[in-house]
Tab-separated table of C-alpha atoms in Angstrom:
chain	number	residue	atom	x	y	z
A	1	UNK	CA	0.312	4.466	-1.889
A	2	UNK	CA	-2.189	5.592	-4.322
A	3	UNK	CA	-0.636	9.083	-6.137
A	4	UNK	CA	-3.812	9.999	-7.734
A	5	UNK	CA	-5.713	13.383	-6.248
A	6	UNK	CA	-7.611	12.503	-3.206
A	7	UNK	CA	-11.072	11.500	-3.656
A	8	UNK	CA	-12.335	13.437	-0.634
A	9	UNK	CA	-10.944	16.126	0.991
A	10	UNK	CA	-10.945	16.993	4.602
A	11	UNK	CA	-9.508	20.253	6.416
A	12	UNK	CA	-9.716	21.950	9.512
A	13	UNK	CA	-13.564	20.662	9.831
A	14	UNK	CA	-15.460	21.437	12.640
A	15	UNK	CA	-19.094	21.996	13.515
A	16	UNK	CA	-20.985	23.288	16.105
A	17	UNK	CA	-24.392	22.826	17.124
A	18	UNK	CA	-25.438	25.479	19.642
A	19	UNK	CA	-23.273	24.526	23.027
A	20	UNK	CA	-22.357	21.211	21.459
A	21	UNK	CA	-19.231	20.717	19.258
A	22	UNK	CA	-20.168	18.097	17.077
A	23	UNK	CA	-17.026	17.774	15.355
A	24	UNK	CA	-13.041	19.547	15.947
A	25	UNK	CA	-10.696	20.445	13.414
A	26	UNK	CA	-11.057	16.734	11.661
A	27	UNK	CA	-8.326	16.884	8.478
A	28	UNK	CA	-8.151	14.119	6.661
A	29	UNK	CA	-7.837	12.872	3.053
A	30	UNK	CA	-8.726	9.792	0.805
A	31	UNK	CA	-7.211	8.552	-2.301
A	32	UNK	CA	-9.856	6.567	-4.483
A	33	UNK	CA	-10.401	3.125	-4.765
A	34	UNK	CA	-10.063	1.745	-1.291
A	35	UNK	CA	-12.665	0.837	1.484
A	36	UNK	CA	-12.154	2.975	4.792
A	37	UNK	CA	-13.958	2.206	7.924
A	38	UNK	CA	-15.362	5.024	9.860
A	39	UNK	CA	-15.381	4.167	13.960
A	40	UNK	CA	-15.729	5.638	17.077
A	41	UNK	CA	-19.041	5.538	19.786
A	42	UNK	CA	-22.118	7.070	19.611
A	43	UNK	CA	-21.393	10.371	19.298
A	44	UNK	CA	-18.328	10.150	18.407
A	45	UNK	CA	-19.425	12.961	14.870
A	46	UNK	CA	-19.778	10.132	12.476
A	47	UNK	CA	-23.003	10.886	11.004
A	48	UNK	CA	-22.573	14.923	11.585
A	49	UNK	CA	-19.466	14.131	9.071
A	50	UNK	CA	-21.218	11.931	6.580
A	51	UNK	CA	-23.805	14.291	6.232
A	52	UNK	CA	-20.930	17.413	5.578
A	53	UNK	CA	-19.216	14.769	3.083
A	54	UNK	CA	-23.051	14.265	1.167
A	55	UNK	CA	-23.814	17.931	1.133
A	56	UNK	CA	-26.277	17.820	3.908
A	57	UNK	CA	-24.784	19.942	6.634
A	58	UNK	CA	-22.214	22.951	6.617
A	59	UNK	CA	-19.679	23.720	8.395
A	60	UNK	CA	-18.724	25.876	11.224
A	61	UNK	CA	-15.186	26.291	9.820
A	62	UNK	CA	-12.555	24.621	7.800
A	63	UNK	CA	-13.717	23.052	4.311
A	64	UNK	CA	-14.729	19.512	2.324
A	65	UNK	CA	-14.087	18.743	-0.972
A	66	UNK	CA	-14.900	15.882	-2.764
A	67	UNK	CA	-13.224	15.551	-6.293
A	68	UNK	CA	-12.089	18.529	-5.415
A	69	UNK	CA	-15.204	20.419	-5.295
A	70	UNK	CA	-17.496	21.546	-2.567
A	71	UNK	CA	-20.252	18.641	-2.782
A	72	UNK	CA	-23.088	21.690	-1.468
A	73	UNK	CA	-25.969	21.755	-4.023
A	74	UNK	CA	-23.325	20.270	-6.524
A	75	UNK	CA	-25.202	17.849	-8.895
A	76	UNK	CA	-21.969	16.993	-10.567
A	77	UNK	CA	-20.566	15.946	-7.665
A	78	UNK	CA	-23.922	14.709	-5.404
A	79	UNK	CA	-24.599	12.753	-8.381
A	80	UNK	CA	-21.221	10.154	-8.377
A	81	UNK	CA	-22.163	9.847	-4.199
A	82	UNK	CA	-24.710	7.193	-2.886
A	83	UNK	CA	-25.179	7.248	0.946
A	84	UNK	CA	-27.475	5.030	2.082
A	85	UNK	CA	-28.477	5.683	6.272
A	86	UNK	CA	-30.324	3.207	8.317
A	87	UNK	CA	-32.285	6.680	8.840
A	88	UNK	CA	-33.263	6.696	5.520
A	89	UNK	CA	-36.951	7.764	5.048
A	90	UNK	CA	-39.470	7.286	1.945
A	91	UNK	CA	-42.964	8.787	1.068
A	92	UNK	CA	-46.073	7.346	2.611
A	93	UNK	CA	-47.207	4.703	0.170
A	94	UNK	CA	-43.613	3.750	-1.367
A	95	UNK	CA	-43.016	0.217	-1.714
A	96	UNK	CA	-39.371	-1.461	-2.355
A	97	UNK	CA	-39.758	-1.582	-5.733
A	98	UNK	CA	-40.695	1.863	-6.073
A	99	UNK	CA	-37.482	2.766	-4.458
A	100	UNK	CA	-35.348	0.542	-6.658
A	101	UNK	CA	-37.104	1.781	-10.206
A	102	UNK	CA	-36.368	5.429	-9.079
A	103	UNK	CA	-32.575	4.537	-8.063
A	104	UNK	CA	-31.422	5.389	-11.809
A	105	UNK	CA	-32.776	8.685	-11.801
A	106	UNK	CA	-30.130	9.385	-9.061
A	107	UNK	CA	-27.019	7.014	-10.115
A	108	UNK	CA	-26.205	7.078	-13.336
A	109	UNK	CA	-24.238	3.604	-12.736
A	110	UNK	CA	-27.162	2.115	-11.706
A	111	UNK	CA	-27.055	-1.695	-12.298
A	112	UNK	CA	-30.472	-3.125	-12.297
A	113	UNK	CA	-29.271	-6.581	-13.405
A	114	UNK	CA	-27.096	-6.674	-10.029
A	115	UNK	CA	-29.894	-5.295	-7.873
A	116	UNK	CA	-32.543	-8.076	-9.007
A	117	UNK	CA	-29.782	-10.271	-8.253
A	118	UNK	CA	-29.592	-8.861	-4.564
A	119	UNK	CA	-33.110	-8.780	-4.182
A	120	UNK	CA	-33.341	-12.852	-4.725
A	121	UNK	CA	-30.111	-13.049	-2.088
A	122	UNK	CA	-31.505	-11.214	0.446
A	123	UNK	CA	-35.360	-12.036	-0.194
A	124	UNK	CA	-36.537	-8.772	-0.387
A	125	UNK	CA	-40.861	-8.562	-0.806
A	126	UNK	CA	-40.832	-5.874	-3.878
A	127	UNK	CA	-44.604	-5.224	-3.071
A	128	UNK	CA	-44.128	-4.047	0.234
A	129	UNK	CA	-44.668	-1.212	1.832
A	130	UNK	CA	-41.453	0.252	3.091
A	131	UNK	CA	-42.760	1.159	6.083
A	132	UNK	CA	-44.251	-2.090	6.662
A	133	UNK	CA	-41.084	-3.805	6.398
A	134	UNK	CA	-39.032	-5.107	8.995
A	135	UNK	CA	-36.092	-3.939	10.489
A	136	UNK	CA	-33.864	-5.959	8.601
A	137	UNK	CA	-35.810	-6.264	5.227
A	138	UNK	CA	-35.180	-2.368	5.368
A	139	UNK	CA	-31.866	-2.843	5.845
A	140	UNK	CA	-31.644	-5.398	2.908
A	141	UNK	CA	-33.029	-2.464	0.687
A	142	UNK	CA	-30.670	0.076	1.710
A	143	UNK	CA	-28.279	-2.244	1.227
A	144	UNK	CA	-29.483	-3.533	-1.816
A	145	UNK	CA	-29.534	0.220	-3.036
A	146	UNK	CA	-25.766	1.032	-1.833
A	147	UNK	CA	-24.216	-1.797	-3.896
A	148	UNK	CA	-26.152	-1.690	-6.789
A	149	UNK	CA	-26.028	2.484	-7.199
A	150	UNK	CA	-21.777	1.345	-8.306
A	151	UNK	CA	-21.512	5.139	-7.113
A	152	UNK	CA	-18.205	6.216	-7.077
A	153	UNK	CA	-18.171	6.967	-2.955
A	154	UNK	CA	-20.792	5.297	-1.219
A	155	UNK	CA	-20.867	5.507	2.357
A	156	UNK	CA	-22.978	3.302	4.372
A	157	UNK	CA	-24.331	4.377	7.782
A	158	UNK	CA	-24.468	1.803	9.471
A	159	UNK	CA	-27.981	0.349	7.592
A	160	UNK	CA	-26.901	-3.443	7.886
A	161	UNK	CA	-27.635	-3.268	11.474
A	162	UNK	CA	-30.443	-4.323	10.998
A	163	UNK	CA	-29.729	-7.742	9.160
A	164	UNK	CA	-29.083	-11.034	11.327
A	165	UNK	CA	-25.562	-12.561	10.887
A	166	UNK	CA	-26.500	-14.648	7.953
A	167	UNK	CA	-27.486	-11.876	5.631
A	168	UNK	CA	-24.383	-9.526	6.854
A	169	UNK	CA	-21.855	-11.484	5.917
A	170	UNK	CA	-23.683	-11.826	2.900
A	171	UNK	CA	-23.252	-8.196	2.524
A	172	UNK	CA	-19.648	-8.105	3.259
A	173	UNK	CA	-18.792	-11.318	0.957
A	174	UNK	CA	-20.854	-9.278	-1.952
A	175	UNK	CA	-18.996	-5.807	-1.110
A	176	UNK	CA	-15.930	-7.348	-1.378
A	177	UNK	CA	-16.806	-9.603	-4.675
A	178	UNK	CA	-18.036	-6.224	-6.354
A	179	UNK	CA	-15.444	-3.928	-5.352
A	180	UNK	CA	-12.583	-6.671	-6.811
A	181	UNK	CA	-14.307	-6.467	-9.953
A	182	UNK	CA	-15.161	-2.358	-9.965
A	183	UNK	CA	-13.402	-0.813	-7.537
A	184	UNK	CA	-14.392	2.622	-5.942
A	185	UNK	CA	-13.987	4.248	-2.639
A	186	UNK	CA	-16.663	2.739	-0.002
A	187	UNK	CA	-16.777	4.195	3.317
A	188	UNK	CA	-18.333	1.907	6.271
A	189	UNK	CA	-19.390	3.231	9.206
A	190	UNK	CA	-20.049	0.923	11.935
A	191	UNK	CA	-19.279	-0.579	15.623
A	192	UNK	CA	-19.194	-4.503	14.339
A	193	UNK	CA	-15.284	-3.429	14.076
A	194	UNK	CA	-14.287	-6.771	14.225
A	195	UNK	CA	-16.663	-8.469	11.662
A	196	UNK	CA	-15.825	-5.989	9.101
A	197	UNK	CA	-11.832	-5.749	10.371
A	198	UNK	CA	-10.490	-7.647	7.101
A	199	UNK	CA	-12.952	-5.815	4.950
A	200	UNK	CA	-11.083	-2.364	6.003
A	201	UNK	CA	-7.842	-1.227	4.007
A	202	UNK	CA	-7.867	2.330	5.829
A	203	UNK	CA	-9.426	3.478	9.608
A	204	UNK	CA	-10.810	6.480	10.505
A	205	UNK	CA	-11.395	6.618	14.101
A	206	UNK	CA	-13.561	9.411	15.689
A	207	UNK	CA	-13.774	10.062	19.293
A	208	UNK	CA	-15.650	13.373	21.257
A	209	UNK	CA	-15.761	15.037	17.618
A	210	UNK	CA	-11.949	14.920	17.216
A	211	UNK	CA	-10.243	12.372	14.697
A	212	UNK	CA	-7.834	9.843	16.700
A	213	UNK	CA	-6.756	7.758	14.244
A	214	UNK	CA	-6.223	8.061	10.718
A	215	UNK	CA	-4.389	4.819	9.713
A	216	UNK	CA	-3.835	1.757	6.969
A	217	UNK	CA	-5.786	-1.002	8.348
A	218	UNK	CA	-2.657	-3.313	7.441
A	219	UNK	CA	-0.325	-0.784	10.102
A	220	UNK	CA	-3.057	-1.277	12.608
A	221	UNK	CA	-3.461	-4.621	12.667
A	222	UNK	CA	-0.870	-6.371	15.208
A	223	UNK	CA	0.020	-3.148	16.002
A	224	UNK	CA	-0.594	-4.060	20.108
A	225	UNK	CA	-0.501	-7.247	22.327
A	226	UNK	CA	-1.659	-7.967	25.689
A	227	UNK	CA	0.497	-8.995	28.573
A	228	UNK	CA	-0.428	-10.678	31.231
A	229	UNK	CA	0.689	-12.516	34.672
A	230	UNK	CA	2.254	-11.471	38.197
A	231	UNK	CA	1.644	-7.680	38.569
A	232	UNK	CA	5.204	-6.981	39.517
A	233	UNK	CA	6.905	-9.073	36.155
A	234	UNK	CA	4.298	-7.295	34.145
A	235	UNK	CA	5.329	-3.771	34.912
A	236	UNK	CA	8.843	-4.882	35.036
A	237	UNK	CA	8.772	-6.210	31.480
A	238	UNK	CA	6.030	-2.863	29.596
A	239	UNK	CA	7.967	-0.243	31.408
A	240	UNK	CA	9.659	2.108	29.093
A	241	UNK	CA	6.586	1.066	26.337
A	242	UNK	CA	3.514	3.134	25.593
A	243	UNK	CA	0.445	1.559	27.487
A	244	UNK	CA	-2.691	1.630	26.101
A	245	UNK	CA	-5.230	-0.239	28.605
A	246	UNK	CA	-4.079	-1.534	32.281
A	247	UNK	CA	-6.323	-4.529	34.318
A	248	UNK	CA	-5.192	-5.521	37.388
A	249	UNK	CA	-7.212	-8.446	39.737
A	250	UNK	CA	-5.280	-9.478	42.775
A	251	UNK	CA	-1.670	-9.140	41.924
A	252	UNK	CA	-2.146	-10.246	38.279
A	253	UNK	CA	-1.983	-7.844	35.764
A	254	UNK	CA	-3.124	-7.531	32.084
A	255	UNK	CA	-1.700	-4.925	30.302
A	256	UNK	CA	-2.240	-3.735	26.588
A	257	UNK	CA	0.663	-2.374	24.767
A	258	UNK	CA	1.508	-0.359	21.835
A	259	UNK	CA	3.949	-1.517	19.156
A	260	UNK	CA	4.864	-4.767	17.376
A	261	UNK	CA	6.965	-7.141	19.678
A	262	UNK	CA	10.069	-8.457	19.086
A	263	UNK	CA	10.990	-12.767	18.747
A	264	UNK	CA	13.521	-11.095	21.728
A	265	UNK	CA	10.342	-9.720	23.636
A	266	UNK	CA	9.112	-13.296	23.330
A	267	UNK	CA	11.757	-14.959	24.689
A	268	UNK	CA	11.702	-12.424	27.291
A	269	UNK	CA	8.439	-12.669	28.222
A	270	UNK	CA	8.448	-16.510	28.269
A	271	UNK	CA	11.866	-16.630	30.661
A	272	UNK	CA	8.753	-14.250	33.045
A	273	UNK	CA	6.555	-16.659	32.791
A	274	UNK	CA	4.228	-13.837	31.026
A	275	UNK	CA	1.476	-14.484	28.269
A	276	UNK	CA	1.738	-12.655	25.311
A	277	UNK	CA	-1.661	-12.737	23.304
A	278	UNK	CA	-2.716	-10.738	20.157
A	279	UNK	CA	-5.135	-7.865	20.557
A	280	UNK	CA	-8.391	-7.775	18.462
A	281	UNK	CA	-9.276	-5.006	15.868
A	282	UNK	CA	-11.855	-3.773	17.608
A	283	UNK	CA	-10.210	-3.937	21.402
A	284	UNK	CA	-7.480	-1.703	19.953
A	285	UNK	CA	-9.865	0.374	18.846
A	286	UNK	CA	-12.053	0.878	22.343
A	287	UNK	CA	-8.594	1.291	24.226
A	288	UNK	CA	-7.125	3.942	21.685
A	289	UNK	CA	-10.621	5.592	22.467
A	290	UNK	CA	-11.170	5.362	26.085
A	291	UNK	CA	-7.071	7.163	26.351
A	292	UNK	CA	-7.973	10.007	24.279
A	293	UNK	CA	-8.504	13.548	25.831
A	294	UNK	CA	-11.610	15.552	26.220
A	295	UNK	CA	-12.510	17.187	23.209
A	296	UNK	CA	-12.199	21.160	22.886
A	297	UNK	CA	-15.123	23.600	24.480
A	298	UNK	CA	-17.682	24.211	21.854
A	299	UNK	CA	-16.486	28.548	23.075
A	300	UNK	CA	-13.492	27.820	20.909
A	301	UNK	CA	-14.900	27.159	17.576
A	302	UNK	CA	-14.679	29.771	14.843
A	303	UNK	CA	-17.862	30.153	12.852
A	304	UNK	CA	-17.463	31.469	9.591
C-alpha cells in the first residue's frame, strides 16, 4: 500500500439536485500513482462526481479535496487536473489543431512531441473542424489531449466511446506504455469493464448515487465463481455462502457466489457432478449492482 497522502480526498459527499439525489454520502480516498476505474450504470453519479472532483459542481454536504485542497476556483490545484468528457465542447470555428496548440496554456506538462505522435496513431485531420468531426475522430482528440496533458490526475469520461475496437485498444496499450514510464493517478470511467479489467489496479463502483465497492482490482478479481447443475446439488453445495446472482431453468441452477473457492470445494463440487467456472470482471460487477439497496430519499440530505 502506497503511505504517501492521498491524492484525492473523498468524505461524506453527497449532492442533490432538486428531488433527485445525485450522489449519498460517497467517502473514499486515493493514494497517487495508480489507475482506478470508476463503474456503475447510467446514473449511477459518475459524472455528478467527476465534475465535484474538477471543481465544476458543489456539494450538498460533506467535502473533496484534492492534494489536500478544495479544487473550487483553485488554479493551483485545477491546473495539475486534465479531464477530458466525451461532452466536451469547443468554440464555433475551432479546429483540432487549435485545441492541441492551446493545451499548454492549461497543462503545464504538456508534451507536444507525444501528442504529434498520437495524432499520426490515431489519424487525426488537424484542419478540421471539431464539430465536423466524427464521432470517433472526436474521441481520438480528447483522447489525444488526456494522454498528452501528463496531468497529474486525469480522469477520462468515458470519451473513447466513440473509437472502434482497433483504435481503443490502442488507447489502452498507450495508457499503459505512458503511465510505466511516468506514472500518475488516471481515473477511467467507463462500462467496457471487461476490456479495460487488467488496465484497473483499484475499482470504484457506483450504484443509485451510493458507492458499493471500493476495492484493489487484484482482491476483486477471482473473487466469485459460478456454479452450476441439478437445482437441488446446487443449493446443497452454496448454502451457508453469500450469493450474489441466482438462474434457475428447469431444475438446473446457476448460481454466482462470493469468495475464493477452495481445491476442497473443487473436489466437492466435482464428486456433485457441478461446474465450477470463473466469473468475469464485469459480471461481478452487474451482480454486485443489481443486489444493492435503494439509495436514500433525496428528504434526507443535509444541504449546507
Amino acid at each position: 500500500m502506497n503511505s504517501q497522502n492521498p491524492v484525492i480526498q473523498v468524505d461524506g459527499l453527497s449532492r442533490s439536485y432538486r428531488d433527485v439525489a445525485a450522489l449519498w454520502d460517497v467517502t473514499f480516498s486515493l493514494q497517487p500513482n495508480m489507475i482506478c476505474g470508476l463503474l456503475g450504470r447510467n446514473g449511477a453519479g459518475k459524472t455528478t462526481l467527476m465534475r465535484m472532483l474538477t471543481g465544476q459542481d458543489f456539494p450538498s454536504a460533506g467535502s473533496v479535496r484534492l492534494f489536500g485542497e478544495n479544487p473550487v476556483e483553485n488554479s493551483t490545484v485545477l491546473q495539475q487536473i486534465c479531464f477530458v468528457s466525451e461532452a466536451q465542447r469547443y468554440p464555433d470555428g475551432f479546429q483540432a489543431r487549435h485545441v492541441l496548440a492551446g493545451a499548454p496554456w492549461f497543462f503545464a506538462d504538456w508534451d507536444a512531441a507525444f501528442a504529434d505522435d498520437l495524432v499520426g496513431k490515431f489519424r487525426l485531420p488537424l484542419k478540421r473542424d471539431v464539430k465536423k468531426l466524427s464521432r470517433g475522430q472526436q474521441s481520438a482528440l480528447g483522447v489525444i489531449v488526456g494522454l498528452a496533458s501528463r496531468a497529474s490526475i486525469t480522469i477520462f469520461d468515458e470519451p473513447y466511446l466513440g473509437l472502434d475496437a482497433v483504435a481503443r485498444h490502442t488507447f489502452y496499450d498507450t495508457l499503459l506504455a505512458d503511465y510505466a514510464e511516468r506514472p500518475r493517478t488516471i481515473l477511467l470511467s467507463t462500462h467496457l469493464i471487461d476490456e479495460v479489467s487488467n488496465l484497473l489496479e483499484h475499482v470504484l463502483v457506483l450504484d443509485e448515487g451510493r458507492l458499493l465497492l471500493d476495492q484493489s482490482a487484484e482482491s476483486l478479481r477471482g473473487s466469485a465463481a459460478a456454479v452450476a447443475g441439478r437445482a437441488g446439488d446446487v443449493d446443497s453445495f452454496v448454502e451457508g455462502r453469500q450469493i450474489l446472482h441466482r438462474d434457475t431453468l428447469g431444475g438446473l441452477a446457476t448460481v454466482t457466489i462470493a469468495g475464493r473457492l477452495t481445491a476442497a470445494d473443487h473436489r466437492a463440487a466435482t464428486a456433485a457432478n457441478l461446474e465450477i467456472a470463473p466469473v468475469s470482471f464485469q459480471q461481478l460487477i452487474v451482480d454486485l449492482s443489481t443486489r444493492s439497496a435503494p439509495a436514500p430519499a433525496v428528504a434526507s440530505v443535509v444541504h449546507e
